Amino acid sequence: MRTVTATLTTAVTPSQSTNPKGARTARAKMRSFYPAWFFIPAIALYVVFFAVPTFAGFWFSLTRWTLFDQTFIGVDNFVRFFQDPQLVSGFLHTFEYGFVTSAAKVVLGLALALLLTSPVLGRGYLRAVVFFPVLVSTIGIGITFKALMDPFHGIINGVLGSVGLPTPGWLTDPALALWSVAAVDIWKGVGIATLIFIAGIVAIPQEYFEAARVDGASAWTIFRNITLPLSRPAMGTVIILSLIGGLRSFDLIWAMTGGGPGFTSDVIASVIYKQYQAGFYGLSTAGNVVLFVVVTAIMVPVSWLINRKPAEL
């Protein structure tokens, strides 16, 4: 098969490559396209709504505080956090839930995108059907599936029982509760992953596919050598968004199981919420800091690995 190379980088003119001063001047012109005061509103919003709450959260995580007073206790909240079995199990469930849902969304999203960019009958309708769950409220989906998965009166078990199949306790069995919620999360979120992959696939120049077909390449060869490499930016976006969403997941879990039965479907966000409810504000704030650090520590290297080099054929 004829090799086609496509480097997804911005072209550099000869004058810029041989004249560093000219390159610096061009970059300076790009930076000065907008006046400095144009950025003041965005900087102010960032400081007020992100920077100040973030630093305040770090400070309050080192205190035992209420709405009326605070006492500095150092890292005691963090020590207690990692000594509490409930908190540690929620911490581990967060990783399991986040990585499983993210991986499933990437695989299913890419498969559906390949299907929905091919000449399949009713393609537009199928795209709408796949994307529809994204538009529905997460809490609404959680309440709906909680009723559907009821072990005694739910439609799912009713159908399974009518054909003689086992009727598991989807949300009441400690071994199934977290994964039942994860399945609903995947169903809801795969639509946005599919949409991003579709955008990435349709942006690939058709000349590459035509050249491969002329050379007699099979569908698998085209996918492996053209579609997959040039879908890398879309895949990076899906991985990052899905992983962040999975690690921070709360609303669907809370609506479907409330972290139960027991603590078997608790994730770190639901544990933090329970600590707030119980009045342990410093401990729950420490949990928020741990979640922030964990998400940052995972996403920074993942983002670097995904974007470290351009896609090539």
XYZ file of C-alpha atoms in Angstrom:
313
model
C 0.000 0.000 0.000
C 1.257 3.463 -0.885
C 2.350 5.398 2.198
C 0.608 8.720 2.749
C 2.078 11.006 5.365
C 0.028 13.763 7.002
C 1.634 15.823 9.745
C -0.928 17.847 11.701
C 1.289 20.827 12.487
C 1.258 24.425 11.429
C 3.522 25.055 8.489
C 6.538 27.280 9.113
C 7.693 29.542 6.316
C 11.361 29.481 5.257
C 11.913 33.037 6.479
C 10.608 32.127 9.939
C 12.644 28.914 10.147
C 15.896 30.676 9.239
C 15.190 33.958 11.021
C 14.408 33.560 14.744
C 13.924 37.307 15.088
C 11.249 37.247 12.392
C 9.518 34.340 14.127
C 9.531 36.209 17.448
C 8.116 39.284 15.730
C 5.314 37.217 14.178
C 4.477 35.712 17.558
C 4.513 39.152 19.149
C 2.062 40.414 16.536
C -0.232 37.482 17.246
C -0.092 38.180 20.972
C -0.884 41.861 20.511
C -3.904 41.301 18.278
C -6.188 42.319 21.174
C -5.429 45.176 23.578
C -4.427 44.165 27.100
C -7.535 45.610 28.735
C -9.639 43.258 26.607
C -8.622 40.372 28.899
C -9.425 42.102 32.197
C -13.045 40.813 32.506
C -11.958 37.204 31.851
C -9.071 37.466 34.327
C -11.368 38.988 36.959
C -13.924 36.180 36.533
C -11.177 33.564 36.709
C -9.747 35.041 39.913
C -13.132 35.463 41.620
C -14.733 32.165 40.637
C -11.720 29.838 40.438
C -8.481 31.098 41.970
C -9.938 32.514 45.213
C -12.220 29.482 45.944
C -9.355 27.106 45.155
C -6.921 28.746 47.564
C -9.682 29.124 50.157
C -10.407 25.397 49.835
C -6.753 24.544 50.452
C -6.764 26.735 53.576
C -10.024 25.378 55.009
C -8.822 21.812 54.436
C -6.191 22.521 57.099
C -8.775 23.670 59.646
C -11.709 22.416 61.672
C -14.313 24.951 60.688
C -17.984 25.823 60.913
C -19.953 28.735 59.581
C -18.922 30.769 62.630
C -15.347 29.844 63.534
C -12.281 27.878 62.474
C -9.333 26.176 64.168
C -6.097 25.414 62.384
C -5.217 21.702 62.742
C -2.647 21.189 59.980
C -2.854 17.968 58.008
C -5.040 16.129 60.546
C -7.990 16.148 58.128
C -5.918 14.412 55.459
C -4.586 11.843 57.938
C -8.119 11.084 59.068
C -9.306 10.940 55.478
C -6.912 8.145 54.578
C -7.504 6.299 57.858
C -11.274 6.056 57.422
C -12.181 2.805 55.567
C -15.317 4.419 54.119
C -13.318 7.260 52.634
C -10.621 4.964 51.281
C -13.182 2.648 49.640
C -14.869 5.657 48.027
C -11.461 6.775 46.798
C -10.838 3.386 45.149
C -14.347 3.225 43.684
C -13.698 6.605 42.063
C -10.770 5.209 40.091
C -12.647 2.072 39.082
C -15.721 4.006 38.005
C -13.765 6.722 36.190
C -11.500 4.441 34.175
C -14.200 1.907 33.263
C -16.713 4.504 32.078
C -14.037 6.465 30.210
C -12.686 3.399 28.401
C -16.180 2.222 27.464
C -17.138 5.645 26.087
C -13.992 5.756 23.947
C -14.494 2.277 22.486
C -18.269 2.514 21.969
C -18.083 6.122 20.785
C -15.505 5.247 18.116
C -17.479 2.182 16.988
C -20.712 4.165 16.710
C -18.929 7.006 14.931
C -17.577 4.573 12.315
C -21.093 3.214 11.825
C -22.725 6.636 11.631
C -20.203 8.036 9.137
C -20.748 5.099 6.773
C -23.590 5.015 4.226
C -26.021 3.307 6.595
C -29.798 3.591 6.170
C -31.375 6.235 8.432
C -28.033 7.700 9.440
C -29.409 11.075 10.517
C -32.111 9.466 12.649
C -29.616 7.110 14.278
C -27.327 10.012 15.123
C -30.214 11.774 16.851
C -31.104 8.626 18.803
C -27.505 8.153 20.011
C -27.170 11.796 21.038
C -30.565 12.139 22.710
C -29.528 10.875 26.201
C -26.957 13.679 26.414
C -29.788 16.227 26.357
C -31.719 14.656 29.226
C -31.150 15.739 32.826
C -28.746 13.452 34.684
C -30.984 13.440 37.761
C -33.983 12.592 35.587
C -32.100 9.677 34.040
C -31.015 8.495 37.488
C -34.579 8.495 38.841
C -35.897 6.780 35.712
C -33.337 3.979 35.774
C -33.748 3.562 39.517
C -37.371 2.668 38.812
C -36.494 0.506 35.797
C -33.878 -1.426 37.794
C -36.050 -1.999 40.855
C -35.506 -5.667 41.777
C -39.201 -6.331 42.478
C -41.252 -3.937 40.363
C -38.793 -2.766 37.684
C -39.466 -3.344 34.002
C -35.996 -4.790 33.366
C -36.398 -7.612 35.869
C -39.992 -8.076 34.795
C -38.865 -8.786 31.235
C -36.009 -11.027 32.379
C -38.298 -12.987 34.677
C -40.901 -13.459 31.967
C -38.387 -15.318 29.782
C -36.958 -17.375 32.619
C -33.715 -15.470 33.114
C -32.222 -14.475 36.516
C -33.480 -11.214 38.027
C -30.512 -9.652 39.839
C -30.718 -6.800 42.292
C -29.123 -4.222 40.027
C -28.984 -1.478 42.664
C -29.325 -3.578 45.830
C -26.614 -6.175 45.239
C -23.276 -4.820 46.605
C -21.415 -6.516 43.756
C -23.598 -4.929 41.042
C -24.668 -1.512 42.294
C -21.621 0.510 41.193
C -21.436 -1.197 37.804
C -25.159 -0.767 37.182
C -24.732 2.974 37.657
C -21.625 2.876 35.436
C -23.644 1.214 32.655
C -26.239 3.997 32.803
C -23.449 6.591 32.814
C -21.958 5.024 29.692
C -25.360 4.987 27.974
C -25.859 8.654 28.759
C -22.362 9.854 27.872
C -21.538 7.812 24.789
C -23.539 10.242 22.624
C -21.156 13.154 23.150
C -18.162 10.841 22.584
C -19.737 9.658 19.338
C -20.359 13.232 18.218
C -16.729 14.208 18.824
C -15.465 11.146 16.951
C -17.825 11.868 14.048
C -16.417 15.398 13.817
C -12.883 14.005 13.814
C -13.594 11.375 11.167
C -15.438 13.636 8.721
C -12.553 16.132 8.958
C -10.117 13.577 7.485
C -9.461 14.401 3.787
C -11.214 11.917 1.525
C -8.138 11.710 -0.711
C -6.481 9.432 1.830
C -9.337 6.939 1.702
C -9.515 7.080 -2.096
C -5.777 6.439 -2.432
C -5.986 3.501 -0.046
C -8.915 1.956 -1.925
C -7.081 2.352 -5.242
C -4.167 0.420 -3.718
C -6.551 -2.345 -2.642
C -6.426 -1.729 1.109
C -8.932 -3.607 3.242
C -11.367 -1.908 5.600
C -9.254 -2.927 8.616
C -6.086 -1.536 6.996
C -7.819 1.752 6.264
C -9.068 1.973 9.836
C -5.703 1.110 11.384
C -3.512 3.278 9.135
C -5.758 6.241 8.301
C -8.880 6.609 10.444
C -7.363 5.756 13.814
C -4.203 7.903 13.573
C -6.022 10.941 12.206
C -8.783 10.591 14.818
C -6.199 11.013 17.558
C -7.153 14.635 18.427
C -10.806 13.604 18.778
C -9.822 10.562 20.823
C -7.722 12.763 23.120
C -10.671 15.060 23.687
C -12.988 12.147 24.467
C -10.505 10.543 26.863
C -9.904 13.775 28.769
C -13.569 14.778 29.037
C -14.751 11.259 29.914
C -12.045 10.673 32.504
C -12.591 14.002 34.224
C -16.354 13.420 34.238
C -15.947 9.890 35.593
C -13.577 10.896 38.385
C -15.883 13.733 39.421
C -19.135 11.802 39.038
C -21.727 12.383 41.756
C -25.228 13.267 40.592
C -26.069 10.004 38.806
C -24.709 7.863 41.648
C -26.559 9.888 44.255
C -29.838 9.753 42.332
C -29.676 5.981 41.753
C -28.097 4.505 44.889
C -27.132 7.290 47.290
C -23.805 5.480 47.641
C -25.465 2.259 48.799
C -26.143 -0.432 49.590
C -23.931 0.394 52.536
C -20.931 2.145 51.042
C -20.439 -0.185 48.076
C -21.222 2.403 45.374
C -19.761 5.410 47.144
C -17.258 7.487 45.188
C -15.182 10.285 46.612
C -17.712 12.968 45.608
C -20.602 11.194 47.377
C -18.444 10.615 50.460
C -17.576 14.321 50.522
C -21.264 15.193 50.328
C -22.071 12.840 53.208
C -19.349 14.442 55.316
C -20.823 17.874 54.629
C -24.236 16.566 55.653
C -22.777 15.241 58.907
C -21.145 18.597 59.700
C -17.513 17.530 59.135
C -16.751 20.540 56.967
C -12.983 20.461 57.340
C -12.779 16.753 56.523
C -15.017 17.105 53.490
C -13.006 20.101 52.284
C -9.869 17.979 52.581
C -11.633 15.394 50.428
C -12.286 18.059 47.801
C -8.609 18.979 47.824
C -7.637 15.314 47.443
C -10.064 14.971 44.512
C -8.637 18.126 42.890
C -5.058 16.905 43.278
C -5.889 13.402 42.025
C -7.724 14.639 38.923
C -4.895 17.082 38.157
C -2.189 14.466 38.730
C -3.919 12.067 36.345
C -5.036 14.470 33.652
C -1.809 16.453 33.198
C 0.332 13.448 32.157
C -2.555 11.906 30.202
C -3.003 15.147 28.269
C 0.753 15.359 27.645
C 0.922 11.777 26.394
C -2.009 12.305 24.044
C -0.732 15.570 22.574
C 3.038 15.038 22.680
C 3.434 14.471 18.930
C 1.378 15.031 15.772
C -0.534 12.210 14.145
C 1.186 10.580 11.184
C 0.148 8.052 8.594
